[in-house]
Short mmCIF file of C-alpha atoms in Angstrom, two decimals:
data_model
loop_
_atom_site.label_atom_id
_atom_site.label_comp_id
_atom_site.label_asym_id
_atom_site.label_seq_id
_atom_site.Cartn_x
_atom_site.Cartn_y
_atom_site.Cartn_z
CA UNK A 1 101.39 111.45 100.88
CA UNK A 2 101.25 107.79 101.35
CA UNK A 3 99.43 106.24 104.41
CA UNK A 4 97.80 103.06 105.35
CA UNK A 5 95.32 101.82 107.50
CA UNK A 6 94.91 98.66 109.42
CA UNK A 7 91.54 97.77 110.60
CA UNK A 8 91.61 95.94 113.97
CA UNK A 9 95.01 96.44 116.11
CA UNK A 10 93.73 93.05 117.86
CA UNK A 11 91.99 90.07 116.21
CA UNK A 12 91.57 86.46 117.48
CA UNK A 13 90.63 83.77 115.05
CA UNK A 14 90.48 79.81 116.05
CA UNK A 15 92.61 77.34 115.49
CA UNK A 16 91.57 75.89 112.01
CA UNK A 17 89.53 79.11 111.02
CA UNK A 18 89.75 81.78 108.51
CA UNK A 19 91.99 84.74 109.29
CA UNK A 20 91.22 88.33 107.56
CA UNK A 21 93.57 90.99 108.29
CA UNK A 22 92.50 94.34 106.73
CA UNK A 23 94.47 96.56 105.41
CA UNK A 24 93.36 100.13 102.87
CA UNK A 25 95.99 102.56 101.93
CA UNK A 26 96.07 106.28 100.37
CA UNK A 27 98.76 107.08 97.84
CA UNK A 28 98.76 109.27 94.88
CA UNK A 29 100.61 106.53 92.23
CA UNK A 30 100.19 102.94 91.77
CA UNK A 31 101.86 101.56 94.55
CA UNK A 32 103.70 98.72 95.75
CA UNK A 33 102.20 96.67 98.54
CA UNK A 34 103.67 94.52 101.61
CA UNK A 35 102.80 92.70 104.12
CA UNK A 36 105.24 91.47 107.37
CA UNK A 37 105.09 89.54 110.17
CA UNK A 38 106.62 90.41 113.52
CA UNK A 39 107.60 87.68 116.22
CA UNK A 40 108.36 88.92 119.55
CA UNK A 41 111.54 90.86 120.07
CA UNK A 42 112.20 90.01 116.41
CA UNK A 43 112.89 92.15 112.89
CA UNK A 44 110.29 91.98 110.28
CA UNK A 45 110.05 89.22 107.68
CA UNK A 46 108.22 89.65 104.58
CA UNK A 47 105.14 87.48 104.00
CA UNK A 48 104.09 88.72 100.03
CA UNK A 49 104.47 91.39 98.35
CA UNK A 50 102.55 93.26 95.52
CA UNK A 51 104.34 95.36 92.41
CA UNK A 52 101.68 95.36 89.66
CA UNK A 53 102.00 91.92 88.15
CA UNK A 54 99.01 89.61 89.54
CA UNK A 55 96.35 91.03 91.81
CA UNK A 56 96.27 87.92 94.04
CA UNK A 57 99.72 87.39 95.38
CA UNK A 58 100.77 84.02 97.52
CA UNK A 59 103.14 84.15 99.92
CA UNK A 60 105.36 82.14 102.44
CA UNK A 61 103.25 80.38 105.22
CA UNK A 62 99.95 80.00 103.03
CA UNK A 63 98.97 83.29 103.46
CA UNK A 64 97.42 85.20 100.53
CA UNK A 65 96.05 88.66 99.82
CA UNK A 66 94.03 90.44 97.10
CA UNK A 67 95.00 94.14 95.49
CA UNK A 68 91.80 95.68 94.69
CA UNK A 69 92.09 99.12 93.44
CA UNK A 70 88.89 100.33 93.29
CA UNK A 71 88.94 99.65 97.19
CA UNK A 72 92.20 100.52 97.23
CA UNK A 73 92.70 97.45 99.74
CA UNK A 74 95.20 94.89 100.12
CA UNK A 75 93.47 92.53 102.87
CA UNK A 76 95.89 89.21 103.91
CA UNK A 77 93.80 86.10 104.40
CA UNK A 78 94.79 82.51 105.49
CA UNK A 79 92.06 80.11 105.33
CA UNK A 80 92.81 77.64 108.30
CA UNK A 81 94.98 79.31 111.05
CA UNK A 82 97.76 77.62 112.83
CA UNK A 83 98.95 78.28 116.67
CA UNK A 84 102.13 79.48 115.07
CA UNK A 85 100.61 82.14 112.98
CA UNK A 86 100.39 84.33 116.63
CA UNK A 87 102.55 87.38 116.30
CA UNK A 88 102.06 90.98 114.71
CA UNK A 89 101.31 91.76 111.08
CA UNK A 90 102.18 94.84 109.40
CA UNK A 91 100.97 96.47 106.31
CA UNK A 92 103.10 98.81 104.26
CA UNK A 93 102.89 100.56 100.87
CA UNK A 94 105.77 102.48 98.93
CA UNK A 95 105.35 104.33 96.08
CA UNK A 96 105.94 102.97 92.88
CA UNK A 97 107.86 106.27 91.36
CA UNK A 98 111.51 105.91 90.38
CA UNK A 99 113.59 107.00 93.05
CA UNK A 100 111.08 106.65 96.13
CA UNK A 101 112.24 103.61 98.45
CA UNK A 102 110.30 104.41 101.56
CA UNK A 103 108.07 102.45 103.07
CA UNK A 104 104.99 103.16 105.37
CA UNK A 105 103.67 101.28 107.55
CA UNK A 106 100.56 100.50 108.96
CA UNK A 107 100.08 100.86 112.81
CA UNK A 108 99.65 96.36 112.76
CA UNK A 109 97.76 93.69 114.11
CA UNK A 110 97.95 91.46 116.66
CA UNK A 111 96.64 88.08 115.54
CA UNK A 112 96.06 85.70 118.49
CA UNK A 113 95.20 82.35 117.79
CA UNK A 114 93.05 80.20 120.33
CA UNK A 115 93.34 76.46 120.34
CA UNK B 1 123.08 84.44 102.36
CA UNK B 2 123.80 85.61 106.46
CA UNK B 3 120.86 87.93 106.65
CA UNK B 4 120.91 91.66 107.84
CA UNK B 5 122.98 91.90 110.85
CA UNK B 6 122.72 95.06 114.01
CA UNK B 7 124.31 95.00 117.26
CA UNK B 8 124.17 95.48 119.84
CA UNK B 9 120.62 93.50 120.03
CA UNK B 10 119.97 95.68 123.61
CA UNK B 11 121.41 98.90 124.85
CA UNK B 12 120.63 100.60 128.03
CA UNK B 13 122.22 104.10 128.37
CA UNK B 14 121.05 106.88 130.84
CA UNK B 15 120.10 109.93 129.57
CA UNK B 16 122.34 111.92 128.24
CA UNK B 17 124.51 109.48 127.09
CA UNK B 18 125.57 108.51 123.22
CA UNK B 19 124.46 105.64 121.65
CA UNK B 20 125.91 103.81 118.30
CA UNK B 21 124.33 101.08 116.37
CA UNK B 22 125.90 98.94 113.69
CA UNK B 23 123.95 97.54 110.34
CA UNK B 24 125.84 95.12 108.17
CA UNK B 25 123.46 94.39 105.03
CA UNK B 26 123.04 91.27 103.12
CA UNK B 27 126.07 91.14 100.46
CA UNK B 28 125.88 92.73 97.14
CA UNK B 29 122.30 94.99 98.51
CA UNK B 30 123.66 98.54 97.80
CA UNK B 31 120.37 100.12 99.73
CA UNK B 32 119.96 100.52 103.22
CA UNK B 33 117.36 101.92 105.45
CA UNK B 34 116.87 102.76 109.22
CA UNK B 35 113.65 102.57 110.71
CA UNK B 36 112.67 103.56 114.33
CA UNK B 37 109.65 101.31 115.58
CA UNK B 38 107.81 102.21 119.09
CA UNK B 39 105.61 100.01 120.84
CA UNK B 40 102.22 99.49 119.70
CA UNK B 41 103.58 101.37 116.31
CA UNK B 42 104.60 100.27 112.88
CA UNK B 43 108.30 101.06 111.69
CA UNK B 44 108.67 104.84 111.04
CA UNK B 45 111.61 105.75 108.25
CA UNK B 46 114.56 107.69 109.28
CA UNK B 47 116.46 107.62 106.39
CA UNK B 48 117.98 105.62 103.29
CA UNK B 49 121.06 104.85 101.80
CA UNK B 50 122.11 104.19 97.91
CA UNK B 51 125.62 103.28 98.20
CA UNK B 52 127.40 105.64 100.72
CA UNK B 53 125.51 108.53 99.57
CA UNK B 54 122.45 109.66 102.30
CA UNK B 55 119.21 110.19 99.65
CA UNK B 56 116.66 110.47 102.35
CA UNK B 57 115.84 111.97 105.81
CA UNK B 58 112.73 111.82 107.67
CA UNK B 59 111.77 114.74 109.79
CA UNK B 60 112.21 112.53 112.30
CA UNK B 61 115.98 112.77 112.52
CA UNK B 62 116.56 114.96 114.60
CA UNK B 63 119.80 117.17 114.85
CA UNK B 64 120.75 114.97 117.60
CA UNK B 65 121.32 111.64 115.01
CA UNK B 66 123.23 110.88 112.27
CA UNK B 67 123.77 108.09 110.28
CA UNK B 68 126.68 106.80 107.81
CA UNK B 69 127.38 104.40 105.57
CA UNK B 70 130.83 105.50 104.62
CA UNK B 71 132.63 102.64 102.15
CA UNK B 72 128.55 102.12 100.70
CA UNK B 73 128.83 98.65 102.85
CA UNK B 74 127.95 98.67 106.67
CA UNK B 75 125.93 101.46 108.40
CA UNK B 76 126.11 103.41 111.63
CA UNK B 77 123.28 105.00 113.47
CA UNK B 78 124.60 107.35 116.20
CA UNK B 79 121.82 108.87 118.61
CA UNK B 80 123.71 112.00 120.78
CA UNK B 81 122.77 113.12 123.75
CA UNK B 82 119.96 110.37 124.27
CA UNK B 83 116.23 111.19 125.65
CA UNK B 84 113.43 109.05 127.03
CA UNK B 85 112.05 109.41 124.41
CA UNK B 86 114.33 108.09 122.22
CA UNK B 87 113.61 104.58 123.69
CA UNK B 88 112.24 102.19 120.56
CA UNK B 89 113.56 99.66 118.75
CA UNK B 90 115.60 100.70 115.93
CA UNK B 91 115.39 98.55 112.75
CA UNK B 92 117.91 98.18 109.69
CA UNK B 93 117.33 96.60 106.34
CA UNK B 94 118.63 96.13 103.00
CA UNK B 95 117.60 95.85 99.18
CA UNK B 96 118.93 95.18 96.24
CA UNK B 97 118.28 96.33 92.47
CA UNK B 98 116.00 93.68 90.81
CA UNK B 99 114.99 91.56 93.99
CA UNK B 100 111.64 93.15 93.12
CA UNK B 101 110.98 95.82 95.52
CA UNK B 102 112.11 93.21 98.31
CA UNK B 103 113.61 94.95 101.75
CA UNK B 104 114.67 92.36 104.14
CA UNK B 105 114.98 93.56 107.56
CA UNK B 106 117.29 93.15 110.14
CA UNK B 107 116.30 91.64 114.48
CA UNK B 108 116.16 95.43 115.40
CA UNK B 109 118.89 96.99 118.43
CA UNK B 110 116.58 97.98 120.75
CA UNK B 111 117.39 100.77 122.79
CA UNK B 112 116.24 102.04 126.67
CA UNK B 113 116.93 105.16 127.92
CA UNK B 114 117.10 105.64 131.44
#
């Protein structure tokens, strides 16, 4: 069974400083790995992704994050934070099997951004 | 490209009542998913969609919802005799073969249950 973990349900980072949101995850394949934000009283919109090509995947927004399997991690970073980069992120992992669309998701974190 | 589309964006019902929520996917994506997201939670899955065909239920679907996608293009969610505790947002999205992996997700119908 798949699951992931996100370290942190609340983090505040500084304007202009580095944001880390962790995220480790369980599953017995190779997976595929996601991350989305969430803006209040919104849907989900998809920030990167990861499906076995490049272990450092750039996404929308400058954020970035880094698959390392051996730490089976997939932690989102953004080196200089912006006011607008408040809301909830989500980490999710789906199985990379033929026929398994699912996703789980992390429980998310609030990022909160101080000027 | 309009984006995945549910309505209504807010339904209050009192308990008891029956609930239905629409999902109209992005064009051309032949999968479609309903998730049920809590607050303080992450989306949980309810169930998926390949065409019209149903390929997977989560526990979590309870006798008391069902869910159709009957011409393989829009979706229903139908919640029956609603309980408190059926009070969450519920989420629809959409994929498509080759967008790599990609499932775009709809503004969620949230629902209250009075």
């Amino acid at each position: 069974a798949q699951s992931v973990t996100q370290l942190g349900s609340h983090v505040s980072v500084s304007e202009g400083a580095l944001v880390l949101l962790r995220c480790n995850y369980s599953s017995s394949v190779p997976p595929y790995l996601f991350w989305y934000v969430q803006y209040p009283n919104q849907g989900l919109q998809l920030l990167l992704k990861y499906t076995s090509a490049a272990t450092l995947v750039k996404g929308i927004n400058g954020f970035e994050a880094e698959f390392k399997k051996s730490e089976t991690s997939f932690h989102l970073t953004k080196p200089s934070a912006h006011m607008s980069d408040a809301a909830e992120y989500f980490c999710a992992v789906r199985d990379s099997g033929a026929g398994s669309y699912q996703l789980t998701f992390g429980k998310g974190t609030k990022l909160s951004v101080i000027p | 490209d309009t984006g995945v589309s549910q309505n209504p964006r807010h339904k209050i019902t009192k308990r008891g009542q029956n609930v239905t929520f629409r999902c109209d996917p992005i064009s051309e994506h032949n999968r479609l998913y309903w998730y049920r997201q809590t607050l303080g939670q992450g989306p949980e899955f309810l169930t998926y969609f390949q065409n019209e065909a149903q390929l997977e239920k989560s526990r979590l679907l309870s006798d008391r919802f069902s869910a159709e996608r009957p011409k393989g293009s829009f979706s229903t969610l139908e919640i029956q005799r609603t309980e408190q505790g059926d009070s969450a947002m519920y989420l629809c999205a959409s994929s498509a073969p080759g967008s790599g992996n990609t499932i775009y997700f709809g503004e969620g119908s949230w629902l209250t249950v009075v």
